[in-house]
Amino acid sequence: MTSAELLTDAFDRIQQVVHRAVGGLDGPRLARRPAEGANSIAWLVWHLTRIQDDHVAGVAGTDQVWTRDGWADRFALPFDASDTGYGHTPDDVAAVQVDSADLLTGYHDAVHDRTVQYLSGLTDADLPRIVDRAWDPPVTLAVRLVSVVSDDLQHAGQAAYVRGLLTG
């Protein structure tokens, strides 16, 4: 198995958890928060997908699916199109409202497809490339992709947990 295949498997697992976490839920249940100040399933899945979209587009040198394919317009959230949810307040979390699980999974699937397409062209020799010099040490492509996997899996697991709290 190549590193690209291993990363693809990890992103496939994120997609599976996302689908299980949101499947069959309507807008009000997706927006419900288990406690004051907690994150909703809608926010968690939107945020993890925005992070993946932003970071993969950044390393690939492409436009984000969010803006390129009109997802920002479909979601019609009260945020700047560049917003990924990082640093959101409880009020910002509450503002992430969706009509259906299909909107969340549609966007996630589009980002997943773009991610897998990008990964299919990677070789192990690509992974040491520096993609962000703003950190010390500078961030390599490998570290950035593993960071996205880690962050996304945590948020997908949180969404699954919230679903369990809300649905029993």
PDB file of C-alpha atoms in Angstrom:
ATOM      1  CA  MET A   1       0.000   0.000   0.000  1.00  0.00           C
ATOM      2  CA  THR A   2       1.313   3.444  -0.903  1.00  0.00           C
ATOM      3  CA  SER A   3       1.090   6.481   1.334  1.00  0.00           C
ATOM      4  CA  ALA A   4      -1.533   7.949  -1.014  1.00  0.00           C
ATOM      5  CA  GLU A   5      -3.636   4.789  -0.701  1.00  0.00           C
ATOM      6  CA  LEU A   6      -3.301   4.883   3.081  1.00  0.00           C
ATOM      7  CA  LEU A   7      -4.424   8.533   3.175  1.00  0.00           C
ATOM      8  CA  THR A   8      -7.312   7.743   0.826  1.00  0.00           C
ATOM      9  CA  ASP A   9      -8.434   4.980   3.177  1.00  0.00           C
ATOM     10  CA  ALA A  10      -8.375   7.425   6.088  1.00  0.00           C
ATOM     11  CA  PHE A  11     -10.469   9.988   4.197  1.00  0.00           C
ATOM     12  CA  ASP A  12     -12.880   7.208   3.136  1.00  0.00           C
ATOM     13  CA  ARG A  13     -13.387   6.356   6.810  1.00  0.00           C
ATOM     14  CA  ILE A  14     -14.171   9.985   7.610  1.00  0.00           C
ATOM     15  CA  GLN A  15     -16.777  10.006   4.845  1.00  0.00           C
ATOM     16  CA  GLN A  16     -18.380   6.849   6.250  1.00  0.00           C
ATOM     17  CA  VAL A  17     -18.638   8.328   9.751  1.00  0.00           C
ATOM     18  CA  VAL A  18     -20.087  11.562   8.352  1.00  0.00           C
ATOM     19  CA  HIS A  19     -22.803   9.655   6.484  1.00  0.00           C
ATOM     20  CA  ARG A  20     -23.692   7.588   9.555  1.00  0.00           C
ATOM     21  CA  ALA A  21     -23.768  10.678  11.777  1.00  0.00           C
ATOM     22  CA  VAL A  22     -26.157  12.707   9.612  1.00  0.00           C
ATOM     23  CA  GLY A  23     -28.118  10.072   7.695  1.00  0.00           C
ATOM     24  CA  GLY A  24     -31.887  10.388   8.019  1.00  0.00           C
ATOM     25  CA  LEU A  25     -31.826  13.463  10.258  1.00  0.00           C
ATOM     26  CA  ASP A  26     -33.842  16.556   9.408  1.00  0.00           C
ATOM     27  CA  GLY A  27     -32.699  20.166   9.734  1.00  0.00           C
ATOM     28  CA  PRO A  28     -33.939  20.738  13.292  1.00  0.00           C
ATOM     29  CA  ARG A  29     -32.245  17.594  14.600  1.00  0.00           C
ATOM     30  CA  LEU A  30     -29.014  18.421  12.772  1.00  0.00           C
ATOM     31  CA  ALA A  31     -29.018  21.881  14.373  1.00  0.00           C
ATOM     32  CA  ARG A  32     -29.932  20.684  17.867  1.00  0.00           C
ATOM     33  CA  ARG A  33     -27.204  21.085  20.450  1.00  0.00           C
ATOM     34  CA  PRO A  34     -27.065  18.693  23.402  1.00  0.00           C
ATOM     35  CA  ALA A  35     -26.234  21.528  25.815  1.00  0.00           C
ATOM     36  CA  GLU A  36     -25.913  25.282  25.800  1.00  0.00           C
ATOM     37  CA  GLY A  37     -22.696  26.218  24.035  1.00  0.00           C
ATOM     38  CA  ALA A  38     -22.213  22.735  22.548  1.00  0.00           C
ATOM     39  CA  ASN A  39     -21.673  22.048  18.862  1.00  0.00           C
ATOM     40  CA  SER A  40     -24.443  20.692  16.656  1.00  0.00           C
ATOM     41  CA  ILE A  41     -24.076  17.879  14.147  1.00  0.00           C
ATOM     42  CA  ALA A  42     -24.655  20.402  11.345  1.00  0.00           C
ATOM     43  CA  TRP A  43     -21.856  22.652  12.560  1.00  0.00           C
ATOM     44  CA  LEU A  44     -19.430  19.779  13.206  1.00  0.00           C
ATOM     45  CA  VAL A  45     -19.878  18.250   9.756  1.00  0.00           C
ATOM     46  CA  TRP A  46     -19.882  21.631   7.992  1.00  0.00           C
ATOM     47  CA  HIS A  47     -16.701  22.651   9.856  1.00  0.00           C
ATOM     48  CA  LEU A  48     -14.776  19.421   9.286  1.00  0.00           C
ATOM     49  CA  THR A  49     -15.661  19.556   5.610  1.00  0.00           C
ATOM     50  CA  ARG A  50     -14.680  23.219   5.334  1.00  0.00           C
ATOM     51  CA  ILE A  51     -11.291  22.435   6.928  1.00  0.00           C
ATOM     52  CA  GLN A  52     -10.691  19.543   4.527  1.00  0.00           C
ATOM     53  CA  ASP A  53     -11.775  21.672   1.561  1.00  0.00           C
ATOM     54  CA  ASP A  54      -9.623  24.631   2.616  1.00  0.00           C
ATOM     55  CA  HIS A  55      -6.497  22.649   3.432  1.00  0.00           C
ATOM     56  CA  VAL A  56      -6.568  20.266   0.474  1.00  0.00           C
ATOM     57  CA  ALA A  57      -7.266  23.114  -1.961  1.00  0.00           C
ATOM     58  CA  GLY A  58      -4.366  24.989  -0.367  1.00  0.00           C
ATOM     59  CA  VAL A  59      -1.833  22.223  -0.888  1.00  0.00           C
ATOM     60  CA  ALA A  60      -3.217  21.332  -4.321  1.00  0.00           C
ATOM     61  CA  GLY A  61      -3.177  24.947  -5.483  1.00  0.00           C
ATOM     62  CA  THR A  62      -6.829  24.828  -6.540  1.00  0.00           C
ATOM     63  CA  ASP A  63     -10.021  26.695  -5.731  1.00  0.00           C
ATOM     64  CA  GLN A  64     -12.111  25.388  -2.865  1.00  0.00           C
ATOM     65  CA  VAL A  65     -15.153  23.300  -3.735  1.00  0.00           C
ATOM     66  CA  TRP A  66     -17.118  25.563  -1.345  1.00  0.00           C
ATOM     67  CA  THR A  67     -16.853  28.569  -3.642  1.00  0.00           C
ATOM     68  CA  ARG A  68     -15.988  26.990  -6.990  1.00  0.00           C
ATOM     69  CA  ASP A  69     -19.030  24.718  -7.071  1.00  0.00           C
ATOM     70  CA  GLY A  70     -21.571  27.018  -5.407  1.00  0.00           C
ATOM     71  CA  TRP A  71     -21.846  25.287  -2.042  1.00  0.00           C
ATOM     72  CA  ALA A  72     -21.461  28.600  -0.200  1.00  0.00           C
ATOM     73  CA  ASP A  73     -24.568  29.865  -2.000  1.00  0.00           C
ATOM     74  CA  ARG A  74     -26.521  26.662  -1.306  1.00  0.00           C
ATOM     75  CA  PHE A  75     -25.760  26.791   2.400  1.00  0.00           C
ATOM     76  CA  ALA A  76     -26.408  30.567   2.542  1.00  0.00           C
ATOM     77  CA  LEU A  77     -24.703  30.912   5.928  1.00  0.00           C
ATOM     78  CA  PRO A  78     -24.136  34.363   7.437  1.00  0.00           C
ATOM     79  CA  PHE A  79     -20.351  34.080   7.192  1.00  0.00           C
ATOM     80  CA  ASP A  80     -17.693  35.222   4.776  1.00  0.00           C
ATOM     81  CA  ALA A  81     -17.078  32.636   2.054  1.00  0.00           C
ATOM     82  CA  SER A  82     -13.569  32.058   3.429  1.00  0.00           C
ATOM     83  CA  ASP A  83     -14.878  31.105   6.898  1.00  0.00           C
ATOM     84  CA  THR A  84     -14.087  27.548   7.973  1.00  0.00           C
ATOM     85  CA  GLY A  85     -15.580  27.684  11.447  1.00  0.00           C
ATOM     86  CA  TYR A  86     -12.252  28.037  13.224  1.00  0.00           C
ATOM     87  CA  GLY A  87     -12.784  30.155  16.344  1.00  0.00           C
ATOM     88  CA  HIS A  88     -16.564  30.191  16.063  1.00  0.00           C
ATOM     89  CA  THR A  89     -18.593  31.339  19.046  1.00  0.00           C
ATOM     90  CA  PRO A  90     -21.700  29.508  20.301  1.00  0.00           C
ATOM     91  CA  ASP A  91     -23.795  32.048  18.377  1.00  0.00           C
ATOM     92  CA  ASP A  92     -21.877  31.237  15.193  1.00  0.00           C
ATOM     93  CA  VAL A  93     -22.460  27.525  15.793  1.00  0.00           C
ATOM     94  CA  ALA A  94     -26.185  28.195  16.208  1.00  0.00           C
ATOM     95  CA  ALA A  95     -26.211  30.035  12.868  1.00  0.00           C
ATOM     96  CA  VAL A  96     -25.292  26.859  10.953  1.00  0.00           C
ATOM     97  CA  GLN A  97     -28.735  25.707   9.895  1.00  0.00           C
ATOM     98  CA  VAL A  98     -29.370  23.257   7.056  1.00  0.00           C
ATOM     99  CA  ASP A  99     -32.571  21.925   5.538  1.00  0.00           C
ATOM    100  CA  SER A 100     -31.442  18.327   5.302  1.00  0.00           C
ATOM    101  CA  ALA A 101     -28.677  15.823   5.733  1.00  0.00           C
ATOM    102  CA  ASP A 102     -28.382  15.752   1.944  1.00  0.00           C
ATOM    103  CA  LEU A 103     -26.900  19.251   1.884  1.00  0.00           C
ATOM    104  CA  LEU A 104     -24.188  18.273   4.367  1.00  0.00           C
ATOM    105  CA  THR A 105     -23.379  14.941   2.718  1.00  0.00           C
ATOM    106  CA  GLY A 106     -23.522  16.485  -0.754  1.00  0.00           C
ATOM    107  CA  TYR A 107     -20.879  19.032   0.144  1.00  0.00           C
ATOM    108  CA  HIS A 108     -18.824  16.492   2.055  1.00  0.00           C
ATOM    109  CA  ASP A 109     -18.939  14.027  -0.848  1.00  0.00           C
ATOM    110  CA  ALA A 110     -17.863  16.719  -3.322  1.00  0.00           C
ATOM    111  CA  VAL A 111     -14.896  17.614  -1.100  1.00  0.00           C
ATOM    112  CA  HIS A 112     -14.106  13.940  -0.557  1.00  0.00           C
ATOM    113  CA  ASP A 113     -14.072  13.330  -4.318  1.00  0.00           C
ATOM    114  CA  ARG A 114     -11.719  16.288  -4.807  1.00  0.00           C
ATOM    115  CA  THR A 115      -9.476  15.029  -1.990  1.00  0.00           C
ATOM    116  CA  VAL A 116      -9.272  11.499  -3.413  1.00  0.00           C
ATOM    117  CA  GLN A 117      -8.552  12.914  -6.871  1.00  0.00           C
ATOM    118  CA  TYR A 118      -5.681  14.955  -5.425  1.00  0.00           C
ATOM    119  CA  LEU A 119      -4.320  12.032  -3.415  1.00  0.00           C
ATOM    120  CA  SER A 120      -4.359   9.742  -6.466  1.00  0.00           C
ATOM    121  CA  GLY A 121      -1.622  11.841  -8.027  1.00  0.00           C
ATOM    122  CA  LEU A 122       0.677  11.897  -5.005  1.00  0.00           C
ATOM    123  CA  THR A 123       3.843   9.892  -4.597  1.00  0.00           C
ATOM    124  CA  ASP A 124       5.862   9.340  -1.454  1.00  0.00           C
ATOM    125  CA  ALA A 125       8.413  11.789  -2.852  1.00  0.00           C
ATOM    126  CA  ASP A 126       5.781  14.560  -2.693  1.00  0.00           C
ATOM    127  CA  LEU A 127       5.134  14.225   1.045  1.00  0.00           C
ATOM    128  CA  PRO A 128       8.223  16.065   2.410  1.00  0.00           C
ATOM    129  CA  ARG A 129       7.339  19.211   0.402  1.00  0.00           C
ATOM    130  CA  ILE A 130       6.999  22.269   2.653  1.00  0.00           C
ATOM    131  CA  VAL A 131       3.469  23.670   2.349  1.00  0.00           C
ATOM    132  CA  ASP A 132       3.418  26.204   5.193  1.00  0.00           C
ATOM    133  CA  ARG A 133       6.430  28.149   6.449  1.00  0.00           C
ATOM    134  CA  ALA A 134       4.402  30.068   9.042  1.00  0.00           C
ATOM    135  CA  TRP A 135       5.128  27.343  11.627  1.00  0.00           C
ATOM    136  CA  ASP A 136       8.340  26.277  13.311  1.00  0.00           C
ATOM    137  CA  PRO A 137       9.183  23.758  12.091  1.00  0.00           C
ATOM    138  CA  PRO A 138       7.634  24.396   8.672  1.00  0.00           C
ATOM    139  CA  VAL A 139       4.697  22.115   7.814  1.00  0.00           C
ATOM    140  CA  THR A 140       5.210  19.408   5.216  1.00  0.00           C
ATOM    141  CA  LEU A 141       2.512  18.052   2.932  1.00  0.00           C
ATOM    142  CA  ALA A 142       2.503  14.807   4.932  1.00  0.00           C
ATOM    143  CA  VAL A 143       1.982  16.623   8.222  1.00  0.00           C
ATOM    144  CA  ARG A 144      -0.772  18.822   6.757  1.00  0.00           C
ATOM    145  CA  LEU A 145      -2.717  15.854   5.377  1.00  0.00           C
ATOM    146  CA  VAL A 146      -2.389  13.835   8.584  1.00  0.00           C
ATOM    147  CA  SER A 147      -3.492  16.914  10.523  1.00  0.00           C
ATOM    148  CA  VAL A 148      -6.647  17.149   8.395  1.00  0.00           C
ATOM    149  CA  VAL A 149      -7.361  13.442   8.899  1.00  0.00           C
ATOM    150  CA  SER A 150      -6.905  13.797  12.658  1.00  0.00           C
ATOM    151  CA  ASP A 151      -9.081  16.903  12.960  1.00  0.00           C
ATOM    152  CA  ASP A 152     -11.796  15.508  10.695  1.00  0.00           C
ATOM    153  CA  LEU A 153     -11.972  12.162  12.489  1.00  0.00           C
ATOM    154  CA  GLN A 154     -12.302  13.901  15.841  1.00  0.00           C
ATOM    155  CA  HIS A 155     -15.155  16.098  14.621  1.00  0.00           C
ATOM    156  CA  ALA A 156     -16.872  13.230  12.796  1.00  0.00           C
ATOM    157  CA  GLY A 157     -16.713  11.193  16.001  1.00  0.00           C
ATOM    158  CA  GLN A 158     -18.145  14.120  17.933  1.00  0.00           C
ATOM    159  CA  ALA A 159     -21.011  14.355  15.429  1.00  0.00           C
ATOM    160  CA  ALA A 160     -21.678  10.639  15.850  1.00  0.00           C
ATOM    161  CA  TYR A 161     -21.663  11.075  19.624  1.00  0.00           C
ATOM    162  CA  VAL A 162     -24.109  13.986  19.452  1.00  0.00           C
ATOM    163  CA  ARG A 163     -26.373  11.889  17.232  1.00  0.00           C
ATOM    164  CA  GLY A 164     -26.350   9.170  19.881  1.00  0.00           C
ATOM    165  CA  LEU A 165     -27.251  11.686  22.573  1.00  0.00           C
ATOM    166  CA  LEU A 166     -30.121  13.081  20.505  1.00  0.00           C
ATOM    167  CA  THR A 167     -31.531   9.857  19.091  1.00  0.00           C
ATOM    168  CA  GLY A 168     -30.783   7.391  21.870  1.00  0.00           C
TER     169      GLY A 168
END
